[in-house]
Coordinates of C-alpha atoms and ligand atoms in Angstrom, one line a residue:
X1 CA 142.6 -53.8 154.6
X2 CA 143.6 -56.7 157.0
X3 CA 142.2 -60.1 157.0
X4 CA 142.3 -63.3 158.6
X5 CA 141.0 -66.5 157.2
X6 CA 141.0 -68.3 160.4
X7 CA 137.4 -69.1 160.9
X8 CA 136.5 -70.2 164.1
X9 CA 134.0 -73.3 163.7
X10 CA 131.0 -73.7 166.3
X11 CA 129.1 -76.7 164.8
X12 CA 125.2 -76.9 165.8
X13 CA 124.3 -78.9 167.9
X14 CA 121.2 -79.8 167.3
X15 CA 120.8 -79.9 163.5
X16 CA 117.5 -80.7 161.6
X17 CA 117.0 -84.6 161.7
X18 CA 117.2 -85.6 158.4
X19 CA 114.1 -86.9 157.4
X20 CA 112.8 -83.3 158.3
X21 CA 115.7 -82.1 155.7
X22 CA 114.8 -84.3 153.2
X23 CA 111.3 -83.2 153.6
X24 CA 112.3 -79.7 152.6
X25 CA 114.5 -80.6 150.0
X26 CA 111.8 -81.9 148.0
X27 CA 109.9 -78.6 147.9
X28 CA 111.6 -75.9 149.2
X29 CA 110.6 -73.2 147.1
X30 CA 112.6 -69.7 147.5
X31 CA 114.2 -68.1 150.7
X32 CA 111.9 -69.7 153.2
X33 CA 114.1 -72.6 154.9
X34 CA 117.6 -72.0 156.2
X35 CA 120.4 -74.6 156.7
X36 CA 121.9 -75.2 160.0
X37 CA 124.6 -72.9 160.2
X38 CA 126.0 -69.6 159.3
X39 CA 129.0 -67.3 159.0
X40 CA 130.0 -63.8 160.6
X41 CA 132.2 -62.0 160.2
X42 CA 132.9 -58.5 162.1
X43 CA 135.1 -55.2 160.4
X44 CA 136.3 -52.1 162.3
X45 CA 138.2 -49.4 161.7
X46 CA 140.6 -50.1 164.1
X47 CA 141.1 -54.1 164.0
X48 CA 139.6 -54.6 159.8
X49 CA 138.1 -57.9 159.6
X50 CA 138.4 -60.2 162.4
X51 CA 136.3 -62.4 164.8
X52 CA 135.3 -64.9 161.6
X53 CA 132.9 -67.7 162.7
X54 CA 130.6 -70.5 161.3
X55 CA 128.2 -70.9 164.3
X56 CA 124.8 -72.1 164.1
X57 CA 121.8 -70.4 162.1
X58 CA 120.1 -67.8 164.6
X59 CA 119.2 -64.4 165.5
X60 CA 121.1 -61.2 165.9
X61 CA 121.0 -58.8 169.1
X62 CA 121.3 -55.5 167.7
X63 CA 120.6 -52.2 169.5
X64 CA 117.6 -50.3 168.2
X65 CA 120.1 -47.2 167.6
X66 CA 122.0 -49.7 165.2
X67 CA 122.9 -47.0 162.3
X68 CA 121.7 -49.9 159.4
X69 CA 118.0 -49.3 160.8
X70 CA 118.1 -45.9 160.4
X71 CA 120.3 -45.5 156.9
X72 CA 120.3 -48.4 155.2
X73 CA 123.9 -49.3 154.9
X74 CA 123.3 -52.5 153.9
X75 CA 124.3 -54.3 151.1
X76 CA 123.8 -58.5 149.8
X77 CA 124.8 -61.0 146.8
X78 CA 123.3 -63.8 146.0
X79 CA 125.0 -67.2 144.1
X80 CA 124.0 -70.9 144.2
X81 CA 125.9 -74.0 145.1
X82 CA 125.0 -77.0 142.6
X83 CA 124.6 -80.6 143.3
X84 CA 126.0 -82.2 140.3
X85 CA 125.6 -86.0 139.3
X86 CA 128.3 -87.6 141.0
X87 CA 127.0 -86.1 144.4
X88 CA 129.8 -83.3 144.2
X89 CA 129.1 -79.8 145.0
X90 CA 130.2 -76.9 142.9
X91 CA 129.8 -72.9 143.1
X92 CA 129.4 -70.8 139.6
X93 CA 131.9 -68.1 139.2
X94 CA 131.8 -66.7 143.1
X95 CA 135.0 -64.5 142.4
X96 CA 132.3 -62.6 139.9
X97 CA 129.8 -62.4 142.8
X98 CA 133.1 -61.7 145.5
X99 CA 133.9 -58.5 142.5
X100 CA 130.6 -57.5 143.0
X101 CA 130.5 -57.3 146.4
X102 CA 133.7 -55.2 146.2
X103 CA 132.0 -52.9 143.9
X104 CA 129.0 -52.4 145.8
X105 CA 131.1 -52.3 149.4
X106 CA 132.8 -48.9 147.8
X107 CA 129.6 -46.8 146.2
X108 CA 128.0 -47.7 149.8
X109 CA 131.1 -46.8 151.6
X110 CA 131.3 -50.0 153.4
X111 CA 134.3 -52.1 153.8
X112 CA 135.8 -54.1 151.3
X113 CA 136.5 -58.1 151.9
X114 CA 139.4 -59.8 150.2
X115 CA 138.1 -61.8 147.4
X116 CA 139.4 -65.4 148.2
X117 CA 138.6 -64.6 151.9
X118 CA 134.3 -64.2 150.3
X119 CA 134.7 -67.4 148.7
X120 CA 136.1 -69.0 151.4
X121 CA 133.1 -68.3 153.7
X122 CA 130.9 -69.6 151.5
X123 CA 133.3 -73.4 151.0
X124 CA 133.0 -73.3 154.6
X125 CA 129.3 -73.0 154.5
X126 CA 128.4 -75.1 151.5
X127 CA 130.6 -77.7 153.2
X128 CA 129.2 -77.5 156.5
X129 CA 126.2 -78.0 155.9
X130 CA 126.3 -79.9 152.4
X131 CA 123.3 -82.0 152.9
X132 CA 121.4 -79.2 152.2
X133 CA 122.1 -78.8 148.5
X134 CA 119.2 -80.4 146.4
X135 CA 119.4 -82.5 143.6
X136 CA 117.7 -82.2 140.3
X137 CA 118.1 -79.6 137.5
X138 CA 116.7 -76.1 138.8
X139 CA 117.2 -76.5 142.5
X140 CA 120.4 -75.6 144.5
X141 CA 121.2 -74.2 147.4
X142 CA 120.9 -70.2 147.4
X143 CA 123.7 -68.3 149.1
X144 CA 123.1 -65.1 150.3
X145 CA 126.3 -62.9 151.6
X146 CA 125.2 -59.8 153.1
X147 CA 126.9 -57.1 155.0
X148 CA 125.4 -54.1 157.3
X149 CA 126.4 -51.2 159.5
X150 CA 126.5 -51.9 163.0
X151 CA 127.4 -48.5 164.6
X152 CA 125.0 -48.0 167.7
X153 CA 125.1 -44.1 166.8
X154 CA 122.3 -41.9 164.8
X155 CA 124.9 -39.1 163.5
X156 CA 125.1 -38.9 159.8
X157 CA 128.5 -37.6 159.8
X158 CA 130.1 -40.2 158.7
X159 CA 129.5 -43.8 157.5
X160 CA 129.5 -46.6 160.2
X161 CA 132.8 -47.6 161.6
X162 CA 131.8 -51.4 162.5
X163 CA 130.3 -53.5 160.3
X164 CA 128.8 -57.2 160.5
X165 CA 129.3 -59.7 156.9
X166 CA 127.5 -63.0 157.6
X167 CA 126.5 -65.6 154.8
X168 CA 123.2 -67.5 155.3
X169 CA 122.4 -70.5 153.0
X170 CA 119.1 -71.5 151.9
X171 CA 118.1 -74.4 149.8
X172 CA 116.1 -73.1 146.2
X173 CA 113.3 -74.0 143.0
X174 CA 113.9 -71.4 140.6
X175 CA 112.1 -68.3 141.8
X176 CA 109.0 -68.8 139.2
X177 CA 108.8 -72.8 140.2
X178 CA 111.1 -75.6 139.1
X179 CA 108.9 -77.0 136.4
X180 CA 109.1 -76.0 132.7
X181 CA 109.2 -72.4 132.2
X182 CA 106.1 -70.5 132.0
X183 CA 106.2 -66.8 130.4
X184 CA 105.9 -63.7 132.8
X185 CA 103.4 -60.9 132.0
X186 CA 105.6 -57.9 132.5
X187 CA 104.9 -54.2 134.0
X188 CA 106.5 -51.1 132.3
X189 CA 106.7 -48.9 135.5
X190 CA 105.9 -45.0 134.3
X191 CA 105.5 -43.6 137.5
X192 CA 108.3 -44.9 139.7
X193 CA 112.0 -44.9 139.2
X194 CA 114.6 -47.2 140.4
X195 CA 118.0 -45.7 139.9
X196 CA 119.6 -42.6 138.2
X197 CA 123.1 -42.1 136.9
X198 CA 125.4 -41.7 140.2
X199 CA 122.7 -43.3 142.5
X200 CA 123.2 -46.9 143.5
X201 CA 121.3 -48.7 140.7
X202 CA 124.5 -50.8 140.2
X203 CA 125.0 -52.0 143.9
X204 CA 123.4 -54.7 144.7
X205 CA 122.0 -52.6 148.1
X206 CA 119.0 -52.8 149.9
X207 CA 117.6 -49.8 149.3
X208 CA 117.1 -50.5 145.4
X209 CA 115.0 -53.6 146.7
X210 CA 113.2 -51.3 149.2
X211 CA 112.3 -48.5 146.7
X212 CA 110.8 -51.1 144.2
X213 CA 108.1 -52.4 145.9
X214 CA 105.3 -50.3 145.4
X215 CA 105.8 -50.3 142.0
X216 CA 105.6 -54.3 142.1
X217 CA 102.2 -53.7 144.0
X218 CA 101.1 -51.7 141.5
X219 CA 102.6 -54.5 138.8
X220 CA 100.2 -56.7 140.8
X221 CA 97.1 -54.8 140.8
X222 CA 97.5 -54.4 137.1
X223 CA 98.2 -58.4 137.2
X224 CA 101.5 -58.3 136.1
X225 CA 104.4 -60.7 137.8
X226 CA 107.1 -58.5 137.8
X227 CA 107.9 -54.7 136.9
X228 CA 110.4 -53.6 134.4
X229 CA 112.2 -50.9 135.0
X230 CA 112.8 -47.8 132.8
X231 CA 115.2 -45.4 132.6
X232 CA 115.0 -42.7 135.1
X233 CA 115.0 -39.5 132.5
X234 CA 112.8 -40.2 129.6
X235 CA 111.0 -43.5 131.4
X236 CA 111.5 -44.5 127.6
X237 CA 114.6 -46.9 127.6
X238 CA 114.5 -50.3 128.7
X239 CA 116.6 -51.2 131.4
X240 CA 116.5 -54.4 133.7
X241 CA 113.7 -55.9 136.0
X242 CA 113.7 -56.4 139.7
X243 CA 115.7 -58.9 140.4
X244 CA 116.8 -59.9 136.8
X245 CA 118.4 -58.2 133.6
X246 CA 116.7 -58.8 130.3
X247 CA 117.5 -60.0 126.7
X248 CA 116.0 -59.1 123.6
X249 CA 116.0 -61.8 121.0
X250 CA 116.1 -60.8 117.3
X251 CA 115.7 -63.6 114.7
X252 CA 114.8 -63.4 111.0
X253 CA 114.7 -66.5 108.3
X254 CA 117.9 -67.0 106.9
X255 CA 119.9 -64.7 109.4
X256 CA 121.7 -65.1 112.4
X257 CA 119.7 -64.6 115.9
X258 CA 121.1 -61.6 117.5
X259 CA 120.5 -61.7 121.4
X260 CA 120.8 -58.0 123.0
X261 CA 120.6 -56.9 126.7
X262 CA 120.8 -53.1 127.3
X263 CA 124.7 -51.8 128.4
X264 CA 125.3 -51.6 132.1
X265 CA 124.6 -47.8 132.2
X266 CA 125.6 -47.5 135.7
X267 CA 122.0 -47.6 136.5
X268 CA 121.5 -51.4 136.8
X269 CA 122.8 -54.5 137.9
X270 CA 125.8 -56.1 135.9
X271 CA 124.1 -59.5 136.3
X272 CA 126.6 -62.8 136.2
X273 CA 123.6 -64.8 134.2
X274 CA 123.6 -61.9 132.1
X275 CA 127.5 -61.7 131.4
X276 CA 127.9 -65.5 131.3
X277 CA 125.0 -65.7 128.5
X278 CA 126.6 -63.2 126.7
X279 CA 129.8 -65.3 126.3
X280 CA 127.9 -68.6 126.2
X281 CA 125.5 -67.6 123.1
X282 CA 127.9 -66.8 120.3
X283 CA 129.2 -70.7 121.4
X284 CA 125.4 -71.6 120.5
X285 CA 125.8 -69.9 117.5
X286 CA 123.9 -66.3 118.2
X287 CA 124.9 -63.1 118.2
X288 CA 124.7 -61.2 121.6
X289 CA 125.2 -57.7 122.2
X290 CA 124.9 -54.7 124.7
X291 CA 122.7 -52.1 123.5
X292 CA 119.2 -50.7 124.3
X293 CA 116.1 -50.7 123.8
X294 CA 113.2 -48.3 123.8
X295 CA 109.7 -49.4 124.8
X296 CA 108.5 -48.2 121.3
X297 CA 111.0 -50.2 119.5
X298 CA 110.0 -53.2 121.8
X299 CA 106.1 -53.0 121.0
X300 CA 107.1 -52.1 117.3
X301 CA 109.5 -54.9 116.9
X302 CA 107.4 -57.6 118.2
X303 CA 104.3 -56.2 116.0
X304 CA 106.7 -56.5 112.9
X305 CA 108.1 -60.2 114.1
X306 CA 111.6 -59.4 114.2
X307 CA 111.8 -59.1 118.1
X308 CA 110.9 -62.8 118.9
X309 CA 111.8 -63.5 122.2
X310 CA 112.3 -61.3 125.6
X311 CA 113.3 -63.2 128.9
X312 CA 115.0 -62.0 132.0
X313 CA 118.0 -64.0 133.8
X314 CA 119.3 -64.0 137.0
X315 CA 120.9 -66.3 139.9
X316 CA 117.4 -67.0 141.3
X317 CA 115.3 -66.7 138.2
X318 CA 117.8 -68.6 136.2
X319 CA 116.1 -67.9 132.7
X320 CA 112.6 -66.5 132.5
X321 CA 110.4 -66.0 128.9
X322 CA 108.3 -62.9 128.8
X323 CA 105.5 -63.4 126.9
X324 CA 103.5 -60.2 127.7
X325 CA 103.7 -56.7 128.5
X326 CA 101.2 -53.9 129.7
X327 CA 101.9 -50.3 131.0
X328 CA 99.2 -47.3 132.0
X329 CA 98.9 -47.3 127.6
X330 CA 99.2 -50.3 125.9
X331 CA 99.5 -54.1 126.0
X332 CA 101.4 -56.3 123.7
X333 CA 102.7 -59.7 123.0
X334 CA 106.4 -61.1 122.9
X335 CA 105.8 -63.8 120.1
X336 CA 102.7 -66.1 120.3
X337 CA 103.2 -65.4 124.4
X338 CA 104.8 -68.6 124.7
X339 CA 108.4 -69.8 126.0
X340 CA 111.0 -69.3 122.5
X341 CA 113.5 -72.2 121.4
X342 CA 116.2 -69.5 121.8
X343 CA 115.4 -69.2 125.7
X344 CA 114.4 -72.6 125.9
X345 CA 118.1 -73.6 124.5
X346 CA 119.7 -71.1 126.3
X347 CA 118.4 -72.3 130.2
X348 CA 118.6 -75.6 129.1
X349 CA 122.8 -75.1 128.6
X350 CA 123.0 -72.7 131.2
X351 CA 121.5 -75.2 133.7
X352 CA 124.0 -78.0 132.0
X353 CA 127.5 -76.2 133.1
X354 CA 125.9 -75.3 136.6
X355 CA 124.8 -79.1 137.0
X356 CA 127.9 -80.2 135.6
X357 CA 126.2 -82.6 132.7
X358 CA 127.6 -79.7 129.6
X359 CA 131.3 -78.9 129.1
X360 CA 132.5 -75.5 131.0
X361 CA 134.9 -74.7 128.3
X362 CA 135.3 -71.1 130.5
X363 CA 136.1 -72.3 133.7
X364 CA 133.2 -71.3 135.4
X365 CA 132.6 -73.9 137.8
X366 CA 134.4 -74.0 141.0
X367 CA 134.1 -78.1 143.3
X368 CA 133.4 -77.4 146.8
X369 CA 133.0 -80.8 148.2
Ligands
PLP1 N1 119.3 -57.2 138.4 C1 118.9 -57.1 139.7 C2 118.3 -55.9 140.2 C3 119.2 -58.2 140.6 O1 118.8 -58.1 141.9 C4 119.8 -59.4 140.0 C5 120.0 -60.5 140.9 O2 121.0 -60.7 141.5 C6 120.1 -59.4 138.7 C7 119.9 -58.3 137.9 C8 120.8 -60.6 138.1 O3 122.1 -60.7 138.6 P1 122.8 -62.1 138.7 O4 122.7 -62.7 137.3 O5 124.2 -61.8 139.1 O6 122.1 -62.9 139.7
COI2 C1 119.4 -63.0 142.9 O1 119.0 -63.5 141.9 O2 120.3 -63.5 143.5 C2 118.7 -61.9 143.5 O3 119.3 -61.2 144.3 C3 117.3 -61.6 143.2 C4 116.5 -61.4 144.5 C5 116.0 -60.1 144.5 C6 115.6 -62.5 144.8

C-alpha cells in the first residue's frame, strides 16, 4: 500500500458569499448543503493512492459502464467536526472512523487508506472551508468520506482495479431536529432482513442502506420513524436500527442502572457513539454492557418496569429516546413514552466532550483549527 500525503490544493474560486453561508448555518438541517470544497483522491493497482486534491465541491464525470453502478462497490463513513467555545474546531476520535474505513475497505475488497493519511483529508477539509462549522450544541459539520469503484468494465471477475476516495463536508442539526429530544416510535421489521453472519452487516457499505429502504417505507405506512432491525435467523433478537445502534436501559430502586446494547455480532455496525457510551457510562456511574435482547424480553421488561429506557446513538442522531414500538403483532411503550433522565444525561455529556465544555479524560477529541 503506497501513499502520498501531498495534496494538491485548488481553492474555489467563487465560494458562497457569506451572508448566504450564514444563512444556512442557522438552519441547515441534515445532508442538504455542501461546503465549498472537496477532496479526491484516486487508487490503482499499479500506482496505489496518488493524485490527492482539495478542489472545489462539484460533479463527477463517470462513464455509464462505471463497475460502482452496476455492483455497488461502494463504501462511506460519516464523523462531525465541532465548533467549540473558543471558536476552535475539533474532530471526535477520526482514527476510530479511519479503523472503520479499513475494516469495511477489506470485507468489500476495496483498497485500504493509511490511517493518518484519512484524517488528514479531512484537517484539510475542515480547515479549508472552516466557516462552515456551526455553532451551538447539536450542530456541526458532517463529514462524509466515501470511496467507490471506478473500473469502466462490466466483468465480475474480479473486483475493480481503480478506485475514487473523496470526502464531502456538509454542515448538520441532529438528524431528528436540534431542539430537545423528542422519542421515536420504532418499527420491528418481520419481513425484511438486513444482514446475516458473513454478509456485510458490519461495513458501513451502500448496499446495507439500499436494502433497508423498503422496510423504512413500510415503517412509515405503519407510522413508525425508523425500523429496527432483527436478527436475520429467528427475526427474534434485537439488533441495531438504520443508521443507529441501540441501548437498553435497566434501572430498579436501590440498584445500579445497567445500560446494555446487543454484541457486535458481525451483523451490525460497531458504532463510535455506541463504543464511546459504553466507556463514558460506568464514569456516570452506570453499568453498560454488550449483550442482547429478544423482542419478547423487550415488551416483557418494559411491561414489568425494569426496562426503563431504549434510545438509539449514532454520529448523526447523536442520542435518540424510543418511546414506542409496534410490529405486524403488538405495540408497546418504553416508560411513560417520554425522553429518560438516563438518556437525557447521557446526550447532554456526550454533546459536552464533542463541544469541548466537559472534560475528555479519554482523549477523544482531536483540534483541527
Ligand atoms: N448503525 C448503522 C447502520 C449506522 O449507519 C450508524 C451510523 O454511522 C451507526 C450504527 C452508528 O455508528 P456511529 O456511532 O459510528 O455513527
Ligand atoms: C451516521 O450517523 O454517520 C450515518 O451514517 C447515518 C446515516 C445513514 C445518516
Amino acid at each position: 500500500m503506497t501513499a502520498t500525503t501531498d495534496f494538491e490544493i485548488h481553492p474555489a474560486s467563487g465560494p458562497l458569499p457569506a451572508a448566504q453561508r450564514a444563512a444556512v448555518l442557522e438552519d441547515p438541517g441534515f445532508g442538504q448543503t455542501f461546503t465549498d470544497h472537496m477532496v479526491t483522491m484516486r487508487w490503482s493497482a499499479e500506482r496505489g493512492w496518488h493524485d490527492g486534491r482539495l478542489e472545489p465541491y462539484g460533479s463527477f464525470t463517470l462513464e455509464p459502464a462505471t463497475s460502482v453502478f452496476h455492483y455497488g462497490q461502494a463504501m462511506f463513513e460519516g464523523m462531525k467536526a465541532y465548533r467549540q467555545h473558543d471558536g476552535s474546531i475539533t474532530l471526535f476520535r477520526p482514527e476510530e472512523n479511519a479503523a472503520r474505513f479499513n475494516a469495511s475497505a477489506r470485507r468489500m475488497a476495496m483498497p485500504e487508506l493509511p490511517p493518518e493519511v484519512f484524517v488528514e483529508s479531512l484537517e484539510l477539509l475542515v480547515s479549508q472551508d472552516r466557516g462552515w462549522v456551526p455553532e451551538g450544541a447539536g450542530r456541526s459539520l458532517y463529514l462524509r468520506p466515501f470511496m467507490i469503484a471506478t473500473d469502466p468494465a462490466l466483468g465480475f471477475t474480479h473486483p475493480s482495479r481503480t478506485f475514487l476516495f473523496c470526502v464531502v463536508a456538509s454542515p448538520a442539526t441532529a438528524y431528528f431536529g436540534g431542539g430537545p429530544p423528542t422519542s421515536l416510535t420504532v418499527w420491528l421489521s418481520t419481513s425484511f432482513t438486513r444482514a446475516v453472519r458473513g454478509g456485510t452487516g458490519f461495513a458501513k457499505t451502500g448496499g446495507n442502506y439500499a436494502g433497508a429502504f423498503a422496510a423504512g417505507l413500510e415503517a412509515t405506512a405503519h407510522g413508525c420513524d425508523q425500523v429496527v432491525w432483527l436478527d436475520a435467523m429467528e427475526h427474534s433478537w434485537v439488533e441495531e436500527m438504520g443508521g443507529m445502534n441501540l441501548f437498553f436501559v435497566f434501572a430498579r430502586e436501590g440498584a445500579r442502572p445497567r445500560l446494555m446494547t446487543p454484541a457486535l455480532t458481525g451483523t451490525l455496525l460497531p458504532g463510535i457513539t455506541r463504543d464511546s457510551l459504553l466507556r463514558l457510562a460506568p464514569r456516570l456511574g452506570y453499568d453498560a454492557v454488550e449483550g442482547q435482547i429478544s423482542i419478547d424480553e423487550w415488551r416483557e421488561e418494559c411491561a414489568a418496569g425494569t426496562l426503563t429506557e431504549v434510545f438509539a446513538c449514532g454520529t448523526a442522531a447523536v442520542i435518540a429516546p424510543v418511546g414506542a414500538v409496534r410490529s405486524e403483532r403488538e405495540c408497546w411503550t418504553v416508560g411513560d413514552g417520554r425522553p429518560g433522565p438516563i438518556t437525557l444525561r447521557l446526550r447532554e455529556e456526550l454533546l459536552g466532550i464533542q463541544h469541548g465544555s466537559a472534560p475528555d479524560p479519554d482523549g477523544w477529541v482531536r483540534h483541527v483549527c
